[in-house]
Coordinates of C-alpha atoms in Angstrom, one line a residue:
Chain A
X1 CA -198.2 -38.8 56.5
X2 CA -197.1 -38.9 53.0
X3 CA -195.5 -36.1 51.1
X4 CA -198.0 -33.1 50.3
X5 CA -198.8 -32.5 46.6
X6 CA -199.2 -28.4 46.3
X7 CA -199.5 -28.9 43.1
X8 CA -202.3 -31.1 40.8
X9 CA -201.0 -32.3 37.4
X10 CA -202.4 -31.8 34.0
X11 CA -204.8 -32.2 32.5
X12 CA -206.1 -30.7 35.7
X13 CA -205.7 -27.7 37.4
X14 CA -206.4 -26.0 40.5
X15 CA -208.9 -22.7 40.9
X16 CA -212.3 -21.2 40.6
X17 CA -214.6 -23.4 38.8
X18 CA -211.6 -25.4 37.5
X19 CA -213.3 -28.4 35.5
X20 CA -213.3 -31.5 33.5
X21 CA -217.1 -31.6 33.3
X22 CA -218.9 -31.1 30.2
X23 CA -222.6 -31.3 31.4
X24 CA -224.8 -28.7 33.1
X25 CA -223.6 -29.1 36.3
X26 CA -224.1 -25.9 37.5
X27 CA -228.0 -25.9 36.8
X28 CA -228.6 -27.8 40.6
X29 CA -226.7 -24.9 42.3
X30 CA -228.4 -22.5 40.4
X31 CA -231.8 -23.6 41.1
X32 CA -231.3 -24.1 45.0
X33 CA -229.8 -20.6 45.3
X34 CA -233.1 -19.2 43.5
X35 CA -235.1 -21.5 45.7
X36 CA -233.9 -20.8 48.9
X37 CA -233.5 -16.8 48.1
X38 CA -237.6 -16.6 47.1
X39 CA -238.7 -18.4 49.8
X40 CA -236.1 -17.7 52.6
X41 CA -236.3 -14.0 51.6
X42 CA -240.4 -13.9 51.5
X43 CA -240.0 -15.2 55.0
X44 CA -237.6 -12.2 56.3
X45 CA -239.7 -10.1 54.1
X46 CA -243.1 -11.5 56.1
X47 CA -241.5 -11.6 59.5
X48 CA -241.5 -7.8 59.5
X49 CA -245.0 -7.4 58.0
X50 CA -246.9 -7.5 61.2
X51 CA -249.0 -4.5 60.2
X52 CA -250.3 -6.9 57.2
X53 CA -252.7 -8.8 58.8
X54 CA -251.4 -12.6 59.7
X55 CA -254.3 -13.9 61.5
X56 CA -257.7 -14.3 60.8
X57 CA -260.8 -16.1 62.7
X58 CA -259.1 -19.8 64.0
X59 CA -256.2 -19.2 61.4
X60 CA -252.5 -17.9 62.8
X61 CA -249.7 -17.8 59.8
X62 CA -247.5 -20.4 61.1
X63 CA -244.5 -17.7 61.3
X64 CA -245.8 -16.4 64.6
X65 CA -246.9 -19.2 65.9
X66 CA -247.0 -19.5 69.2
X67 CA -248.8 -16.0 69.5
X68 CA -246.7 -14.4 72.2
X69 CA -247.5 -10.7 71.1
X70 CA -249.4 -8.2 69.6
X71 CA -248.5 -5.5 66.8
X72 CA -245.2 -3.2 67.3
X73 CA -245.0 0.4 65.7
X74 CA -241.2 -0.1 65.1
X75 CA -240.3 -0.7 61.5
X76 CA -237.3 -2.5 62.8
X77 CA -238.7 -4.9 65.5
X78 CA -241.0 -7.5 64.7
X79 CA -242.9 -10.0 67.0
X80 CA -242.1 -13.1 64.8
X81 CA -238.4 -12.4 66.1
X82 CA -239.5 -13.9 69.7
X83 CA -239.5 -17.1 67.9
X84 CA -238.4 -17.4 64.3
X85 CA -234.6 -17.8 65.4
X86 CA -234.8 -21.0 67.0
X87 CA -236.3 -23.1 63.5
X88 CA -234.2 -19.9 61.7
X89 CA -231.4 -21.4 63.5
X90 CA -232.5 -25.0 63.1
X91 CA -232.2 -24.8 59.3
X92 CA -229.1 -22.7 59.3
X93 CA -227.1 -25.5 61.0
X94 CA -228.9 -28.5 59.4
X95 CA -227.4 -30.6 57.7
X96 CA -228.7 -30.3 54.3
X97 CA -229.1 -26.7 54.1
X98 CA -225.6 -26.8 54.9
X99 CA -225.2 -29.1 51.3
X100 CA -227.4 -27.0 49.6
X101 CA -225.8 -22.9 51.0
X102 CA -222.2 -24.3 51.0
X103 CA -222.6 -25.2 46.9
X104 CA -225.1 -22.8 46.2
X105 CA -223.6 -19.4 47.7
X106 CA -220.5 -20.0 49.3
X107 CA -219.4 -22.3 46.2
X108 CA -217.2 -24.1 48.2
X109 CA -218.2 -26.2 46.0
X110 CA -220.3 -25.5 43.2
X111 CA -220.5 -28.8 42.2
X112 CA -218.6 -32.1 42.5
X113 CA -215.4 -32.1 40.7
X114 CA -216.2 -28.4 40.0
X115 CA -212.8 -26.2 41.5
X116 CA -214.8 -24.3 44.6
X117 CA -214.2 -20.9 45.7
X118 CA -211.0 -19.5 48.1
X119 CA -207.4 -19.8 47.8
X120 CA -207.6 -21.6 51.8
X121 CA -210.2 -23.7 53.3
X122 CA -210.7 -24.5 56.3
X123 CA -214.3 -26.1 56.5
X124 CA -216.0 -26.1 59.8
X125 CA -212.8 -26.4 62.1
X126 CA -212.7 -23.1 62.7
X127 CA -214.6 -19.9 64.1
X128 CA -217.3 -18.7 62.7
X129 CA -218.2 -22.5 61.4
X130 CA -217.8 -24.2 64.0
X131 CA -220.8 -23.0 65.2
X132 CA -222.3 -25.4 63.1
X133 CA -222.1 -27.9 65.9
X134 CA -224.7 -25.8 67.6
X135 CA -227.6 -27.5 65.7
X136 CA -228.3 -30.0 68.4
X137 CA -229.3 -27.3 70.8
X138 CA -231.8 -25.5 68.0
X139 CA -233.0 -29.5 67.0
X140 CA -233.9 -29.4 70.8
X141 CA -235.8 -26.0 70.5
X142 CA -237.2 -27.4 67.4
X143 CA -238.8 -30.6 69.3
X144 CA -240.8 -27.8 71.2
X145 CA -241.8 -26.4 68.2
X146 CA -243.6 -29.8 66.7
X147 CA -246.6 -30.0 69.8
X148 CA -247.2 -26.1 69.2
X149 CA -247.6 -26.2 65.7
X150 CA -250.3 -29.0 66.1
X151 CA -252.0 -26.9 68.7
X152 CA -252.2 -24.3 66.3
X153 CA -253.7 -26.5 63.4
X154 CA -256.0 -27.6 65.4
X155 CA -257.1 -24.5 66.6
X156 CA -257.5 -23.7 62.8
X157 CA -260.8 -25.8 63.5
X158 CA -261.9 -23.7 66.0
X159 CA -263.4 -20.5 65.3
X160 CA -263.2 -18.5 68.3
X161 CA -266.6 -16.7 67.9
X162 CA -268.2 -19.7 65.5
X163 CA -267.2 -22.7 67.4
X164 CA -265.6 -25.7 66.1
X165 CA -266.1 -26.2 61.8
X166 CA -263.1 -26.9 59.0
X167 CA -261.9 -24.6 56.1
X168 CA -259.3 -24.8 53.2
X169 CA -257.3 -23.0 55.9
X170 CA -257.7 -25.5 58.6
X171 CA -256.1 -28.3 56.5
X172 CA -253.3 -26.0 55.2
X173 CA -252.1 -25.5 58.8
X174 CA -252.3 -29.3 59.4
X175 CA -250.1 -30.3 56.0
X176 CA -247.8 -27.5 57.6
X177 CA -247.7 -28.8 61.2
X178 CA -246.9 -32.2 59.8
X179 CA -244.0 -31.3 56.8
X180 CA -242.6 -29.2 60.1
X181 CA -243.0 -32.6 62.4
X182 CA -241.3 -34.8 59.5
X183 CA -238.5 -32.3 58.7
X184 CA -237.4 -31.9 62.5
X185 CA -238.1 -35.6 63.1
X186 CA -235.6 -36.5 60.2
X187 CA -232.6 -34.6 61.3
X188 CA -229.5 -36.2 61.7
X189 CA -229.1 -35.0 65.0
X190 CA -231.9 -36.1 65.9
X191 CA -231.3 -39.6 64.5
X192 CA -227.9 -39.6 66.7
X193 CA -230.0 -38.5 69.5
X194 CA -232.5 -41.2 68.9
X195 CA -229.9 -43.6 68.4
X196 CA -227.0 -43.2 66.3
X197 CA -224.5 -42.4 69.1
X198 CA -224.9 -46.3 70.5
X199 CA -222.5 -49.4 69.7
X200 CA -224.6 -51.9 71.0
X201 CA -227.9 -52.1 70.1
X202 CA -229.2 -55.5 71.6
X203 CA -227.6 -54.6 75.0
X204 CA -230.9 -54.2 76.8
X205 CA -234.6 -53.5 76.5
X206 CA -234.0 -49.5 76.7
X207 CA -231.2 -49.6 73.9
X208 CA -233.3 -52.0 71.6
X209 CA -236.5 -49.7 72.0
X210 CA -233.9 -47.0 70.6
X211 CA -233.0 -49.2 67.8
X212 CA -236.7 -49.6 66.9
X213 CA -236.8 -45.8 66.8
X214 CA -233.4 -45.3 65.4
X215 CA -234.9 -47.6 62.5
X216 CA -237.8 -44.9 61.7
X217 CA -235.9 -42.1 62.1
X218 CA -233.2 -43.4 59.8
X219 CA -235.8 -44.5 57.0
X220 CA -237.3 -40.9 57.0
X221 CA -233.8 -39.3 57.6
X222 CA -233.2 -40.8 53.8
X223 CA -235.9 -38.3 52.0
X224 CA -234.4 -34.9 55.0
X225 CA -233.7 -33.2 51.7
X226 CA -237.5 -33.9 50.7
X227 CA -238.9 -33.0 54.2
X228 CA -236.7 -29.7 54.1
X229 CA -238.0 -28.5 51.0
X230 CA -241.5 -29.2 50.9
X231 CA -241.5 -27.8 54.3
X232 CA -239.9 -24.7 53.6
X233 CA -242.3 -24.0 50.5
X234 CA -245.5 -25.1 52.6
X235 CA -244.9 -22.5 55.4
X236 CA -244.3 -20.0 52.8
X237 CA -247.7 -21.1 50.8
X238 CA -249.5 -21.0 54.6
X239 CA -248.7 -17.9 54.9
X240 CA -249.6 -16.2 51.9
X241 CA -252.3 -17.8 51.7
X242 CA -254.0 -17.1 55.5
X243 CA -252.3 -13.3 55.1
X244 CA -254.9 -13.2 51.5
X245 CA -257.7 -14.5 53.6
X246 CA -257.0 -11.9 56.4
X247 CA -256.4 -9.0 54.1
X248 CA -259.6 -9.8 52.0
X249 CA -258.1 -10.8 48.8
X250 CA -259.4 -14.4 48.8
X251 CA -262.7 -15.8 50.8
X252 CA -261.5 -19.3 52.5
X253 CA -264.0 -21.8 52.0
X254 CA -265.3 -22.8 55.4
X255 CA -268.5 -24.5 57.3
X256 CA -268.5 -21.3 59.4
X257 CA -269.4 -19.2 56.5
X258 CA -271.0 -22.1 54.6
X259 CA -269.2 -22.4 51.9
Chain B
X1 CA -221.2 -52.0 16.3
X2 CA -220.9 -48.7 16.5
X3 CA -217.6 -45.9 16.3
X4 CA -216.6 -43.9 18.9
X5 CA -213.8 -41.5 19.7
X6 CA -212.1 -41.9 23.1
X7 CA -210.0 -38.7 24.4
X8 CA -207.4 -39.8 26.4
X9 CA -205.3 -37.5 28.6
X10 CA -201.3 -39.4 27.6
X11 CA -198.5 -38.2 29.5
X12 CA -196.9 -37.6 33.6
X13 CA -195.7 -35.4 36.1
X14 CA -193.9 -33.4 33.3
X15 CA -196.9 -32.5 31.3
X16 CA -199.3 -34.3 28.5
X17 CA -202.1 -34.2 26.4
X18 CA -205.2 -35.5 25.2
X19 CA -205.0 -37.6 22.5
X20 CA -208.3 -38.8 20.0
X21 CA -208.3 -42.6 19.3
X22 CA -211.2 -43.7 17.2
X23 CA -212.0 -47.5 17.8
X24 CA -215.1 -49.7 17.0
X25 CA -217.2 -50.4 20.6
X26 CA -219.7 -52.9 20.5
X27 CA -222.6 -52.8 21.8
X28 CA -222.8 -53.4 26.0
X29 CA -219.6 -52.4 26.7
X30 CA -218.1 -50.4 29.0
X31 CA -215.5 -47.8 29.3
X32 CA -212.8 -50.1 30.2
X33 CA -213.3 -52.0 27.6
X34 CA -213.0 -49.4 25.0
X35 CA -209.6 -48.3 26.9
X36 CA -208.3 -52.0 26.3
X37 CA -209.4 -52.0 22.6
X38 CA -207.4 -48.4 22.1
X39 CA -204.6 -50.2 24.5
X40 CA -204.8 -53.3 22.1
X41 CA -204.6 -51.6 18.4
X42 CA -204.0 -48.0 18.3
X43 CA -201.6 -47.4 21.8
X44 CA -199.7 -50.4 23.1
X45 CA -198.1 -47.9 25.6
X46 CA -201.1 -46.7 27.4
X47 CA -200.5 -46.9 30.7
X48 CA -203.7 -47.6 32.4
X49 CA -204.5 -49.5 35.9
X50 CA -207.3 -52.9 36.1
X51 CA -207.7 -55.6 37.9
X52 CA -211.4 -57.2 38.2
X53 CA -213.4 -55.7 35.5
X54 CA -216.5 -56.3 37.8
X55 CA -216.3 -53.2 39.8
X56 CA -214.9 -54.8 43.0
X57 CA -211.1 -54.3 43.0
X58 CA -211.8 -50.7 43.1
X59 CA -208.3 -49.9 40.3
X60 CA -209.9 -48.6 37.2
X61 CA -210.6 -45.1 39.0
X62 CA -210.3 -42.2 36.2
X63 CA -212.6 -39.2 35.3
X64 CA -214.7 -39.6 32.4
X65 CA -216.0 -36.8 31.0
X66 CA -214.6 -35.0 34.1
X67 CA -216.9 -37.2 36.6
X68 CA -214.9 -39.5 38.8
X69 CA -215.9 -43.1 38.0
X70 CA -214.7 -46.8 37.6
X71 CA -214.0 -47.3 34.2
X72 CA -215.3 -51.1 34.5
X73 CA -218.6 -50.2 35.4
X74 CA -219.3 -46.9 33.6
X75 CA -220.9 -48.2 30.4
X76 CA -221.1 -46.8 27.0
X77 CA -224.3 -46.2 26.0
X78 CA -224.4 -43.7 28.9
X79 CA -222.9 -40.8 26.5
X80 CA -224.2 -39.6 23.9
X81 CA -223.5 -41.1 20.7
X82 CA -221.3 -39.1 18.0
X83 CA -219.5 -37.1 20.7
X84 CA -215.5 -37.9 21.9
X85 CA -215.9 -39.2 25.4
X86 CA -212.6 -37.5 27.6
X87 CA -210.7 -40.1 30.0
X88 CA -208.4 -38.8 32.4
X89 CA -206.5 -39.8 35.6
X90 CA -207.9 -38.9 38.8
X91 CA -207.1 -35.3 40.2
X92 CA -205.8 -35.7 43.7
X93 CA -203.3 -37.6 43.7
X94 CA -199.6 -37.1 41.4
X95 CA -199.8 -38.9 38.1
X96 CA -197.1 -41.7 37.1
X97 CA -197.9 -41.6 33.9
X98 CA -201.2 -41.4 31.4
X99 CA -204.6 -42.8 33.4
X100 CA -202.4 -43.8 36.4
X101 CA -201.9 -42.3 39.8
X102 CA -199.8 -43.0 43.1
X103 CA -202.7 -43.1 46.2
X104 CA -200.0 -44.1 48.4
X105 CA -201.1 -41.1 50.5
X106 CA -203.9 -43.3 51.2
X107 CA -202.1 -46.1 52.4
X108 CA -200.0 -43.4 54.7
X109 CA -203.2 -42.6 56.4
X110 CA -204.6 -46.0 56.9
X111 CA -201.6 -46.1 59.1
X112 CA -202.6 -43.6 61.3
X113 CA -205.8 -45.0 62.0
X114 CA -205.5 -47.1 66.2
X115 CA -206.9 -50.6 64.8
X116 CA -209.7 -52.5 66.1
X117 CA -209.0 -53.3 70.0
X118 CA -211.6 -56.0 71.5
X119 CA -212.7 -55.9 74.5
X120 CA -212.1 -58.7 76.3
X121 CA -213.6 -62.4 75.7
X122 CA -216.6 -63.8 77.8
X123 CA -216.3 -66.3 80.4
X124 CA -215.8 -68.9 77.6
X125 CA -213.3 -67.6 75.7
X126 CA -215.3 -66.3 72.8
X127 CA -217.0 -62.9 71.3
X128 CA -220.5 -63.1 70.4
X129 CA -222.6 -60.2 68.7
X130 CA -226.0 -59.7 67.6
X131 CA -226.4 -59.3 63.5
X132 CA -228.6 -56.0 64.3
X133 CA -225.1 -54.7 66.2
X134 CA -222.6 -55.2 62.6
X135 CA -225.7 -54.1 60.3
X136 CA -224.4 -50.8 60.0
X137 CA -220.6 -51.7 59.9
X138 CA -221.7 -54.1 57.4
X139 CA -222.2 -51.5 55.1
X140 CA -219.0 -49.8 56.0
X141 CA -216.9 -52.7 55.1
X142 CA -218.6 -52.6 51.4
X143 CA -215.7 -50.3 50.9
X144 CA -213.0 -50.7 47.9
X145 CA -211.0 -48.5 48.6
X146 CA -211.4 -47.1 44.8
X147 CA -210.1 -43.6 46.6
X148 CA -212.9 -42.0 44.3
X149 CA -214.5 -40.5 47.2
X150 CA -211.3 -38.8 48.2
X151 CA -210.5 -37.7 44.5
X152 CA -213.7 -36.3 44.4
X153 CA -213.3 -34.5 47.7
X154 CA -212.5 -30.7 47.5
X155 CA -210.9 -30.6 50.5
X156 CA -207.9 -32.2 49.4
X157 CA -208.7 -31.6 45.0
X158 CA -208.9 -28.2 45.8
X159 CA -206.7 -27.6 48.7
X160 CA -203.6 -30.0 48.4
X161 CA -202.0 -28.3 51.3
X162 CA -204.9 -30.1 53.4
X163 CA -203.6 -33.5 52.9
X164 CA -201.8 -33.1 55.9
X165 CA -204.9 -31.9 58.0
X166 CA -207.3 -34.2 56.5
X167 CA -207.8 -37.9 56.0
X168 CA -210.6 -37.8 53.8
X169 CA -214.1 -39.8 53.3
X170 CA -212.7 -43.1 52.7
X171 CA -211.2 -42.8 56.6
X172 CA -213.9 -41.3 57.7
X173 CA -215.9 -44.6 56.6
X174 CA -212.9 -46.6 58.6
X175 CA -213.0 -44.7 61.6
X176 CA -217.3 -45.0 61.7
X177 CA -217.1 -48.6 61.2
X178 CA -214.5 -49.0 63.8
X179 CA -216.3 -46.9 66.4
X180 CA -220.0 -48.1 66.0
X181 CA -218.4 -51.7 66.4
X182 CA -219.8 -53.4 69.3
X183 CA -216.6 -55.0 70.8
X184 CA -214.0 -51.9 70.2
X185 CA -213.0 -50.5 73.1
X186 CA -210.2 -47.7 71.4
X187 CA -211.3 -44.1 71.4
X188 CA -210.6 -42.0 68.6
X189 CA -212.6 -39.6 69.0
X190 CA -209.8 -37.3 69.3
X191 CA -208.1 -38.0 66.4
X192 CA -211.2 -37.5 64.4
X193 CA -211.5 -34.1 65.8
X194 CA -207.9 -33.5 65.3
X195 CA -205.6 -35.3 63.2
X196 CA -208.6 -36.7 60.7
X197 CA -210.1 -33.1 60.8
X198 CA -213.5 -33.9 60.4
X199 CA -214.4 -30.2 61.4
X200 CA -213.3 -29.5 57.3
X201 CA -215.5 -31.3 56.1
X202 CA -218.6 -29.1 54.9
X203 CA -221.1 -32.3 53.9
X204 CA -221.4 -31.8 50.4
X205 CA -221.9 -35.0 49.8
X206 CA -220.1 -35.7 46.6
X207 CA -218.4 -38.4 48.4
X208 CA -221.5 -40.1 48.6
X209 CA -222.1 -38.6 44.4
X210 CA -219.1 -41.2 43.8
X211 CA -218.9 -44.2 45.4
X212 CA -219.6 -46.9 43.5
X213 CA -220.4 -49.0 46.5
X214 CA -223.5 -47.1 47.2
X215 CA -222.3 -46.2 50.7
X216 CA -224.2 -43.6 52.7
X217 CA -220.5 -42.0 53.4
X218 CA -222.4 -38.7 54.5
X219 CA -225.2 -39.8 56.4
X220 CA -224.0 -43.0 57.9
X221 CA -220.4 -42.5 58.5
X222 CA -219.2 -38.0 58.4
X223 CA -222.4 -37.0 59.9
X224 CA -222.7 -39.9 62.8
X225 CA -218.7 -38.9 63.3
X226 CA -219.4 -35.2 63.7
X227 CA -222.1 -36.1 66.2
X228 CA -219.7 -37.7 68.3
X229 CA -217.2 -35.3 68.2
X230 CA -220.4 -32.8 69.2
X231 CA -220.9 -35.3 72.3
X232 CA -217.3 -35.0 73.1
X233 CA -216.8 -31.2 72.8
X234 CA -219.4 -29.3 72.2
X235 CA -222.3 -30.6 74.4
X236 CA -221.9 -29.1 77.7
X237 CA -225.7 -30.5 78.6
X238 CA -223.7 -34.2 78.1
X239 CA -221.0 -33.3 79.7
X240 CA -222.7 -32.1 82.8
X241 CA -224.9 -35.4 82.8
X242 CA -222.0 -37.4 82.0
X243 CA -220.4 -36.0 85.2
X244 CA -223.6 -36.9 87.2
X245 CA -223.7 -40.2 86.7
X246 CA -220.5 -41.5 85.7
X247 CA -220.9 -42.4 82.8

């Protein structure tokens, strides 16, 4: 190995936020760690709000979906916590949240040829990051996730007292169920899992049907960043908006009701 | 033809400067170019390192304006127009003098990398592989080894101590072209977990930012790798099926 530098020359240095860069480079970080704090907060904030009504009619706010449970008198405890930490756990580990937390909050580092934050690094080698490599196992819960999120949209067509109609609130849970499909069906775990992790390719029928579907995952694995935002902010509009519906605040507009 | 100020970072090891040189820059050119013209009338000593010019010998690496680019294919009219533009030699590796830098630590890890090990050939003698088996390692071998991705890398520009724990994006390309090939039979899996130290890698992507190759080094070469590594150690659900039926 060649001889270690501990030392950069001028006209650089080493540190904090040590830079050549004269443009706005620290607008991108700035704006993802506003971004994920409204929306990832509102979600911790709603998870506990299980006194304020999250279901109305056929529509479930997505964060409690699959309804396992019914209303808890402890502050503390809420019935969203049965299943929130498998996709909480999914976009923890992901690989793009990673990007975007790791530059954003961590600094490590702000930006690209920006100096990042901590005298010693040592990445994802070590405990507590290493645990990183535990996002396969919540991409495998989040496969589960996909079918019951489509059962519950659809549901959102079926009023259990009215019978089968549609409303605003029947097509916001399907844009949800399908952002949530395309974000989990673009991970890069699960394009190795697909996939990635062969050599050969044209070695027989079963690994060329995987390269067909290696192929698709790979093309929407190219926009994960999209998918990962425009989820994120869709499950956060779903439920405000079916948790206004349910409170009163706003009427859905629905064949069950008319109009 | 317009005037523009170049800021040029002159000096070594010891210490340095920049230094204004005011030159004409016709229109269309790049930021080589404008080097050469300084180079040419105003600094016959600038010690600066080319080769191609068309962005495929990969020599020209510097940071302009503190982003790490090729000189040769960074053009002009990209800045704005009035305002010194700041050249200046690569962080992470020691400066010889002015714009250029020994990356011999580069060629010290390439060294450490097991090299391509066929398997053996068929009946008649030959290899043969499909094209959709070398797609992806065609993109790999793109690669010019412009070491812009491990300048830009904080890993080792932030951490120099880590040059002896990490190899670095470029490798990282390397060792995914090398393990996706179809007729390699060496495992290295080990030495990515270990000796490369793929584990410090956090995916920020700047790698990617850089390369003037357009290579997916991310998403097509870290990520794939770390998946491996997963496979290898921290899978028990594989391991337990890979006990089961031998493979």
């Amino acid at each position: 190995m060649a001889q270690v530098e501990t030392a950069v020359n001028a006209p650089h240095r080493l540190g904090f936020l040590a830079t050549l860069r004269r443009d706005t480079w620290w607008v991108e970080p700035a704006a993802i760690a506003i971004g994920l704090t409204i929306f990832l907060g509102y979600l911790s904030v709603s998870a506990f709000l299980d006194g304020w009504s999250y279901e109305i009619g056929p529509y479930l706010s997505p964060a409690f979906e699959p309804k396992l449970h019914g209303v808890y008198d402890a502050w503390w405890f809420s019935p969203a916590l049965f299943i929130l930490w498998i996709p909480v756990g999914f976009r923890a580990t992901c690989y793009y949240y990673r990007r975007a937390y790791y530059r954003s909050y961590l600094l490590q580092p702000p930006a690209c040829a920006v100096g990042d934050l901590g005298r010693k690094y040592d990445g994802e080698g070590h405990f507590p990051l290493i645990l990183q490599n535990l996002h396969r196992f919540f991409m495998y819960g989040a496969l589960i996730f996909v079918p019951l999120l489509w059962i519950g949209a659809i549901r959102g067509f079926h009023d259990p007292d009215q019978g089968w109609g549609i409303g605003l609130g029947s097509v916001v849970l399907c844009v949800n169920a399908f952002l949530l499909m395309m974000y989990t069906f673009s991970c890069h775990s699960f394009r190795h899992f697909i996939g990635g992790g062969l050599n050969c390719f044209s070695c027989s029928a079963w690994t060329r049907a995987r390269k067909g579907l290696w192929d698709r995952v790979s093309a929407w694995n190219v926009n994960h960043r999209l998918w990962a935002w425009s989820s994120l902010a869709w499950i956060v509009f779903t439920d405000v908006y079916i948790r206004l519906v349910a409170n009163g605040h706003i009427t859905d507009p629905n064949t069950w009701s008319g109009f | 033809m317009a005037e523009v100020t170049m800021r040029i970072f002159r000096g070594n090891a010891n210490g340095g400067e920049f230094v204004d040189y005011t030159v004409e820059a016709p229109e269309g050119q790049v930021v080589l170019d404008v080097i050469h013209t300084v180079q040419a009338t105003l600094a016959n000593d600038l010690a600066v390192r080319w080769n191609c010019k068309a962005g495929k010998c990969g020599s020209c690496s510097a940071e302009v304006n503190g982003k790490p680019r090729l000189m040769c294919m960074t053009r002009m009219n990209l800045f704005p127009p009035g305002e010194p533009i700041a050249v200046a030699p690569i962080k992470t590796f020691p400066l010889i003098r002015d714009l250029v830098t020994d990356v011999s630590f580069n060629f010290a890890v390439a060294k450490e990398i097991p090299a391509f090990k066929p398997r053996p050939p068929e009946a008649d003698g030959t290899y043969r592989m499909m094209q959709v088996d070398v797609d992806r390692g065609q993109e790999f071998r793109k690669c010019i080894e412009c070491f812009l991705c491990q300048d830009v890398c904080h890993v080792i520009r932030d951490h120099p101590e880590n040059k002896e724990r990490f190899f670095g994006p470029r490798f990282f390309v390397r060792l995914a072209e090398l393990e996706m090939h179809p007729l390699d039979m060496e495992d290295r899996t080990e030495l990515i977990r270990k000796a490369a130290g793929i584990g410090m890698c956090n995916i920020t992507k700047c790698c990617t930012e850089v390369c003037p190759e357009d290579i997916h080094i991310t998403d097509n070469a870290i990520i794939p790798l770390k998946e491996r590594v997963a496979d290898r150690y921290y899978d028990p659900f594989r391991w337990i099926f890979g006990k089961l039926t031998g493979k």
